[in-house]
mmCIF file of C-alpha atoms in Angstrom:
data_model
loop_
_atom_site.group_PDB
_atom_site.id
_atom_site.type_symbol
_atom_site.label_atom_id
_atom_site.label_comp_id
_atom_site.label_asym_id
_atom_site.label_seq_id
_atom_site.Cartn_x
_atom_site.Cartn_y
_atom_site.Cartn_z
ATOM 1 C CA LYS A 1 77.635 95.600 105.481
ATOM 2 C CA GLN A 2 78.661 92.058 104.735
ATOM 3 C CA GLU A 3 79.607 90.286 107.749
ATOM 4 C CA VAL A 4 81.271 86.894 107.138
ATOM 5 C CA THR A 5 81.639 84.396 110.204
ATOM 6 C CA GLN A 6 83.571 81.065 110.324
ATOM 7 C CA ILE A 7 82.845 78.281 112.688
ATOM 8 C CA PRO A 8 84.875 76.455 114.168
ATOM 9 C CA ALA A 9 87.755 79.122 114.759
ATOM 10 C CA ALA A 10 90.088 75.958 115.164
ATOM 11 C CA LEU A 11 89.760 72.200 114.778
ATOM 12 C CA SER A 12 92.127 69.251 115.640
ATOM 13 C CA VAL A 13 91.453 66.019 114.311
ATOM 14 C CA PRO A 14 93.393 62.571 113.596
ATOM 15 C CA GLU A 15 94.026 61.776 109.986
ATOM 16 C CA GLY A 16 91.064 60.106 108.205
ATOM 17 C CA GLU A 17 88.152 62.086 109.448
ATOM 18 C CA ASN A 18 85.757 63.446 107.310
ATOM 19 C CA LEU A 19 85.282 67.430 108.268
ATOM 20 C CA VAL A 20 82.954 70.325 107.987
ATOM 21 C CA LEU A 21 84.154 73.724 108.138
ATOM 22 C CA ASN A 22 81.117 76.393 107.952
ATOM 23 C CA CYS A 23 80.855 79.836 106.608
ATOM 24 C CA SER A 24 77.945 81.825 107.423
ATOM 25 C CA PHE A 25 77.175 85.486 105.918
ATOM 26 C CA THR A 26 74.393 88.106 106.665
ATOM 27 C CA ASP A 27 73.498 89.727 103.176
ATOM 28 C CA SER A 28 72.337 86.840 100.702
ATOM 29 C CA ALA A 29 72.563 88.921 97.839
ATOM 30 C CA ILE A 30 75.833 87.553 96.860
ATOM 31 C CA TYR A 31 77.515 87.396 93.555
ATOM 32 C CA ASN A 32 79.682 84.151 94.502
ATOM 33 C CA LEU A 33 81.501 82.615 97.520
ATOM 34 C CA GLN A 34 85.277 81.498 97.200
ATOM 35 C CA TRP A 35 87.094 79.269 99.613
ATOM 36 C CA PHE A 36 90.747 79.723 100.149
ATOM 37 C CA ARG A 37 93.467 77.857 101.812
ATOM 38 C CA GLN A 38 96.621 79.581 103.622
ATOM 39 C CA ASP A 39 99.485 78.072 105.178
ATOM 40 C CA PRO A 40 101.552 79.793 107.731
ATOM 41 C CA GLY A 41 103.189 83.014 106.461
ATOM 42 C CA LYS A 42 101.986 82.261 102.698
ATOM 43 C CA GLY A 43 99.349 83.987 100.511
ATOM 44 C CA LEU A 44 96.135 82.341 99.813
ATOM 45 C CA THR A 45 95.393 79.571 97.430
ATOM 46 C CA SER A 46 92.017 79.240 95.796
ATOM 47 C CA LEU A 47 90.139 76.138 96.441
ATOM 48 C CA LEU A 48 86.628 76.329 95.016
ATOM 49 C CA LEU A 49 84.483 79.109 93.638
ATOM 50 C CA ILE A 50 80.656 78.988 93.701
ATOM 51 C CA GLN A 51 78.730 81.058 91.796
ATOM 52 C CA SER A 52 75.126 82.314 93.510
ATOM 53 C CA SER A 53 73.342 80.209 90.945
ATOM 54 C CA GLN A 54 74.873 76.977 92.186
ATOM 55 C CA ARG A 55 74.579 74.626 95.111
ATOM 56 C CA GLU A 56 77.881 73.049 94.974
ATOM 57 C CA GLN A 57 81.419 72.607 93.752
ATOM 58 C CA THR A 58 83.560 69.575 94.018
ATOM 59 C CA SER A 59 87.475 69.108 93.261
ATOM 60 C CA GLY A 60 88.851 66.124 94.598
ATOM 61 C CA ARG A 61 88.439 65.567 98.096
ATOM 62 C CA LEU A 62 86.903 68.864 98.586
ATOM 63 C CA ASN A 63 83.245 69.663 98.185
ATOM 64 C CA ALA A 64 81.577 73.033 98.760
ATOM 65 C CA SER A 65 77.950 73.851 99.145
ATOM 66 C CA LEU A 66 75.952 76.884 98.960
ATOM 67 C CA ASP A 67 72.518 77.811 100.398
ATOM 68 C CA LYS A 68 72.163 81.789 99.934
ATOM 69 C CA SER A 69 68.674 81.938 101.589
ATOM 70 C CA SER A 70 70.045 80.725 104.754
ATOM 71 C CA GLY A 71 73.462 82.597 104.212
ATOM 72 C CA ARG A 72 75.530 79.532 104.524
ATOM 73 C CA SER A 73 78.484 77.706 102.853
ATOM 74 C CA THR A 74 79.994 74.223 104.020
ATOM 75 C CA LEU A 75 83.220 73.041 103.024
ATOM 76 C CA TYR A 76 83.623 69.301 103.501
ATOM 77 C CA ILE A 77 87.000 67.598 103.300
ATOM 78 C CA ALA A 78 87.060 63.797 103.099
ATOM 79 C CA ALA A 79 89.498 61.531 104.210
ATOM 80 C CA SER A 80 91.574 64.274 105.970
ATOM 81 C CA GLN A 81 95.492 64.040 105.664
ATOM 82 C CA PRO A 82 98.408 65.913 107.570
ATOM 83 C CA GLY A 83 98.739 67.979 104.210
ATOM 84 C CA ASP A 84 95.327 69.423 104.899
ATOM 85 C CA SER A 85 96.771 71.414 107.796
ATOM 86 C CA ALA A 86 96.217 74.809 107.079
ATOM 87 C CA THR A 87 93.799 77.895 107.826
ATOM 88 C CA TYR A 88 90.647 77.640 105.481
ATOM 89 C CA LEU A 89 89.169 80.907 104.601
ATOM 90 C CA CYS A 90 85.805 81.848 102.907
ATOM 91 C CA ALA A 91 85.243 85.213 101.077
ATOM 92 C CA VAL A 92 81.862 86.346 99.615
ATOM 93 C CA ARG A 93 81.282 89.121 96.977
ATOM 94 C CA LEU A 94 78.268 91.214 96.901
ATOM 95 C CA THR A 95 76.332 91.657 93.625
ATOM 96 C CA GLY A 96 75.809 95.370 92.346
ATOM 97 C CA GLY A 97 78.697 97.987 92.008
ATOM 98 C CA GLY A 98 80.700 96.058 89.731
ATOM 99 C CA SER A 99 83.740 95.875 92.191
ATOM 100 C CA TYR A 100 83.108 92.556 93.454
ATOM 101 C CA ILE A 101 85.369 92.975 96.434
ATOM 102 C CA PRO A 102 85.683 89.825 98.374
ATOM 103 C CA THR A 103 84.920 90.213 102.076
ATOM 104 C CA PHE A 104 86.378 87.629 104.482
ATOM 105 C CA GLY A 105 85.852 85.913 107.291
ATOM 106 C CA ARG A 106 88.618 84.951 110.131
ATOM 107 C CA GLY A 107 89.005 81.486 109.014
ATOM 108 C CA THR A 108 89.232 78.068 110.466
ATOM 109 C CA SER A 109 92.782 76.851 111.637
ATOM 110 C CA LEU A 110 92.942 73.114 110.867
ATOM 111 C CA ILE A 111 95.473 70.690 112.461
ATOM 112 C CA VAL A 112 95.358 66.868 111.146
ATOM 113 C CA HIS A 113 97.577 64.832 113.108
ATOM 114 C CA PRO A 114 98.969 61.234 112.087
ATOM 115 C CA ASP B 1 105.754 81.678 87.314
ATOM 116 C CA THR B 2 102.949 83.428 86.114
ATOM 117 C CA GLY B 3 101.240 83.893 89.275
ATOM 118 C CA VAL B 4 100.625 87.218 91.243
ATOM 119 C CA SER B 5 104.130 88.322 92.331
ATOM 120 C CA GLN B 6 104.846 90.852 95.209
ATOM 121 C CA ASP B 7 107.965 92.421 96.325
ATOM 122 C CA PRO B 8 109.598 92.388 98.740
ATOM 123 C CA ARG B 9 108.568 89.259 100.781
ATOM 124 C CA HIS B 10 109.642 90.663 103.940
ATOM 125 C CA LYS B 11 110.153 94.226 105.322
ATOM 126 C CA ILE B 12 111.531 95.260 108.596
ATOM 127 C CA THR B 13 111.564 99.139 108.982
ATOM 128 C CA LYS B 14 111.929 101.383 111.758
ATOM 129 C CA ARG B 15 109.002 103.340 113.123
ATOM 130 C CA GLY B 16 108.437 106.673 111.442
ATOM 131 C CA GLN B 17 110.366 105.625 107.949
ATOM 132 C CA ASN B 18 108.153 104.953 104.697
ATOM 133 C CA VAL B 19 108.076 101.969 102.968
ATOM 134 C CA THR B 20 106.620 100.864 99.511
ATOM 135 C CA PHE B 21 105.360 97.534 98.204
ATOM 136 C CA ARG B 22 104.957 96.405 94.660
ATOM 137 C CA CYS B 23 102.457 93.930 93.138
ATOM 138 C CA ASP B 24 102.557 92.352 89.770
ATOM 139 C CA PRO B 25 99.231 90.933 88.833
ATOM 140 C CA ILE B 26 98.697 88.173 86.403
ATOM 141 C CA SER B 27 99.048 89.495 82.804
ATOM 142 C CA GLU B 28 95.900 90.811 81.555
ATOM 143 C CA HIS B 29 94.019 90.860 84.885
ATOM 144 C CA ASN B 30 92.299 94.135 85.035
ATOM 145 C CA ARG B 31 91.190 94.068 88.633
ATOM 146 C CA LEU B 32 93.572 94.226 91.482
ATOM 147 C CA TYR B 33 92.907 94.300 95.467
ATOM 148 C CA TRP B 34 94.994 95.383 98.392
ATOM 149 C CA TYR B 35 94.402 93.810 101.579
ATOM 150 C CA ARG B 36 96.045 93.697 105.031
ATOM 151 C CA GLN B 37 96.092 90.657 107.171
ATOM 152 C CA THR B 38 97.000 90.523 110.843
ATOM 153 C CA LEU B 39 97.569 87.440 113.008
ATOM 154 C CA GLY B 40 94.617 85.315 113.565
ATOM 155 C CA GLN B 41 92.351 87.649 111.357
ATOM 156 C CA GLY B 42 90.909 87.242 107.984
ATOM 157 C CA PRO B 43 92.299 89.720 104.937
ATOM 158 C CA GLU B 44 90.802 93.176 105.352
ATOM 159 C CA PHE B 45 90.211 95.219 102.127
ATOM 160 C CA LEU B 46 92.091 98.242 101.624
ATOM 161 C CA THR B 47 91.645 99.287 97.992
ATOM 162 C CA TYR B 48 90.414 98.133 94.729
ATOM 163 C CA PHE B 49 91.853 99.307 90.889
ATOM 164 C CA GLN B 50 90.170 98.476 87.766
ATOM 165 C CA ASN B 51 92.662 98.969 85.348
ATOM 166 C CA GLU B 52 94.517 102.352 86.327
ATOM 167 C CA ALA B 53 91.464 103.470 88.250
ATOM 168 C CA GLN B 54 91.314 103.378 91.981
ATOM 169 C CA LEU B 55 87.693 102.874 92.544
ATOM 170 C CA GLU B 56 87.311 101.819 95.990
ATOM 171 C CA LYS B 57 89.116 102.697 99.418
ATOM 172 C CA SER B 58 88.637 101.284 102.822
ATOM 173 C CA ARG B 59 88.256 103.630 105.894
ATOM 174 C CA LEU B 60 91.255 101.396 106.910
ATOM 175 C CA LEU B 61 93.338 103.419 104.333
ATOM 176 C CA SER B 62 94.478 106.397 106.219
ATOM 177 C CA ASP B 63 96.116 109.535 105.004
ATOM 178 C CA ARG B 64 99.520 107.702 105.350
ATOM 179 C CA PHE B 65 98.630 105.081 103.018
ATOM 180 C CA SER B 66 98.710 105.664 98.891
ATOM 181 C CA ALA B 67 98.203 103.230 96.460
ATOM 182 C CA GLU B 68 98.911 103.755 92.752
ATOM 183 C CA ARG B 69 98.555 101.521 89.562
ATOM 184 C CA PRO B 70 99.939 103.482 86.720
ATOM 185 C CA LYS B 71 99.281 102.093 83.249
ATOM 186 C CA GLY B 72 96.827 99.509 84.567
ATOM 187 C CA SER B 73 99.561 97.046 85.139
ATOM 188 C CA PHE B 74 101.677 96.892 88.539
ATOM 189 C CA SER B 75 100.685 98.561 91.510
ATOM 190 C CA THR B 76 102.434 100.007 94.309
ATOM 191 C CA LEU B 77 101.414 100.364 97.950
ATOM 192 C CA GLU B 78 103.284 103.039 100.384
ATOM 193 C CA ILE B 79 102.989 103.714 103.874
ATOM 194 C CA GLN B 80 104.411 106.875 105.256
ATOM 195 C CA ARG B 81 105.903 107.551 108.769
ATOM 196 C CA THR B 82 105.319 103.774 109.577
ATOM 197 C CA GLU B 83 103.789 102.987 112.917
ATOM 198 C CA GLN B 84 103.835 99.707 115.102
ATOM 199 C CA GLY B 85 100.374 99.163 114.289
ATOM 200 C CA ASP B 86 100.971 98.670 110.471
ATOM 201 C CA SER B 87 102.944 95.553 111.116
ATOM 202 C CA ALA B 88 100.795 92.948 109.244
ATOM 203 C CA MET B 89 101.094 90.912 106.117
ATOM 204 C CA TYR B 90 99.992 93.158 103.090
ATOM 205 C CA LEU B 91 98.423 90.758 100.365
ATOM 206 C CA CYS B 92 97.718 91.586 96.740
ATOM 207 C CA ALA B 93 95.017 89.815 94.468
ATOM 208 C CA SER B 94 93.940 90.322 90.758
ATOM 209 C CA SER B 95 91.050 89.022 88.725
ATOM 210 C CA PRO B 96 90.572 88.799 85.094
ATOM 211 C CA PRO B 97 87.953 90.669 82.855
ATOM 212 C CA GLY B 98 84.470 89.034 83.184
ATOM 213 C CA ASN B 99 85.722 86.628 86.137
ATOM 214 C CA THR B 100 85.674 87.485 89.670
ATOM 215 C CA GLU B 101 87.725 84.463 90.871
ATOM 216 C CA ALA B 102 90.759 86.028 92.528
ATOM 217 C CA PHE B 103 94.394 85.138 92.748
ATOM 218 C CA PHE B 104 96.659 85.958 95.434
ATOM 219 C CA GLY B 105 100.084 86.611 95.813
ATOM 220 C CA GLN B 106 102.242 85.250 98.493
ATOM 221 C CA GLY B 107 102.378 88.650 100.348
ATOM 222 C CA THR B 108 104.642 91.282 101.635
ATOM 223 C CA ARG B 109 105.154 90.609 105.688
ATOM 224 C CA LEU B 110 105.942 94.246 107.326
ATOM 225 C CA THR B 111 107.413 94.354 110.642
ATOM 226 C CA VAL B 112 107.615 97.733 112.220
ATOM 227 C CA VAL B 113 110.177 98.432 115.115
#
């Protein structure tokens, strides 16, 4: 069974800092990994999707990397802003079976204060 | 708005009542997922449809829960004889053919009193 762990569980930083959020998974036979953002009481917004053959993906101030062999992904947020405050979730899909059901971690709750 | 739509956004019900939630996926998305999320936790998988076929169900989906996706379009999730432990956010997601990127709705917040 795939287990996904996110560290740290919570993070509070001043505006402008560069951040690294970590996601680790136990089964390296993944199809892809997806990072999401969730605002309080809301649904999930997709940030980045990394296929198993890729090493990283970038979107604006966000960069996600993937190391399948070590079972890790990191989400790098450059020059953090108060509007980045949210919970960040990673989800992993395994190969095989055809259902590609995402398995989620518990998330990292981020607060960026002015 | 062409995103995943869920209805209602909020539901308060008394213990023992039945509730039904609806999810409208993005048009032509053949894969549809239901998840449950409690406070401070990540989403937990409940069930998966490919077109109208329910292909996987989690052990979390007790016999009080049932989901349908008639005609492979919208889906409904029904909870019978609700319990306080059913209080959670219920999330629906869909993915298009040939692409596993999941798009989530805004969720239905259920409170059982």
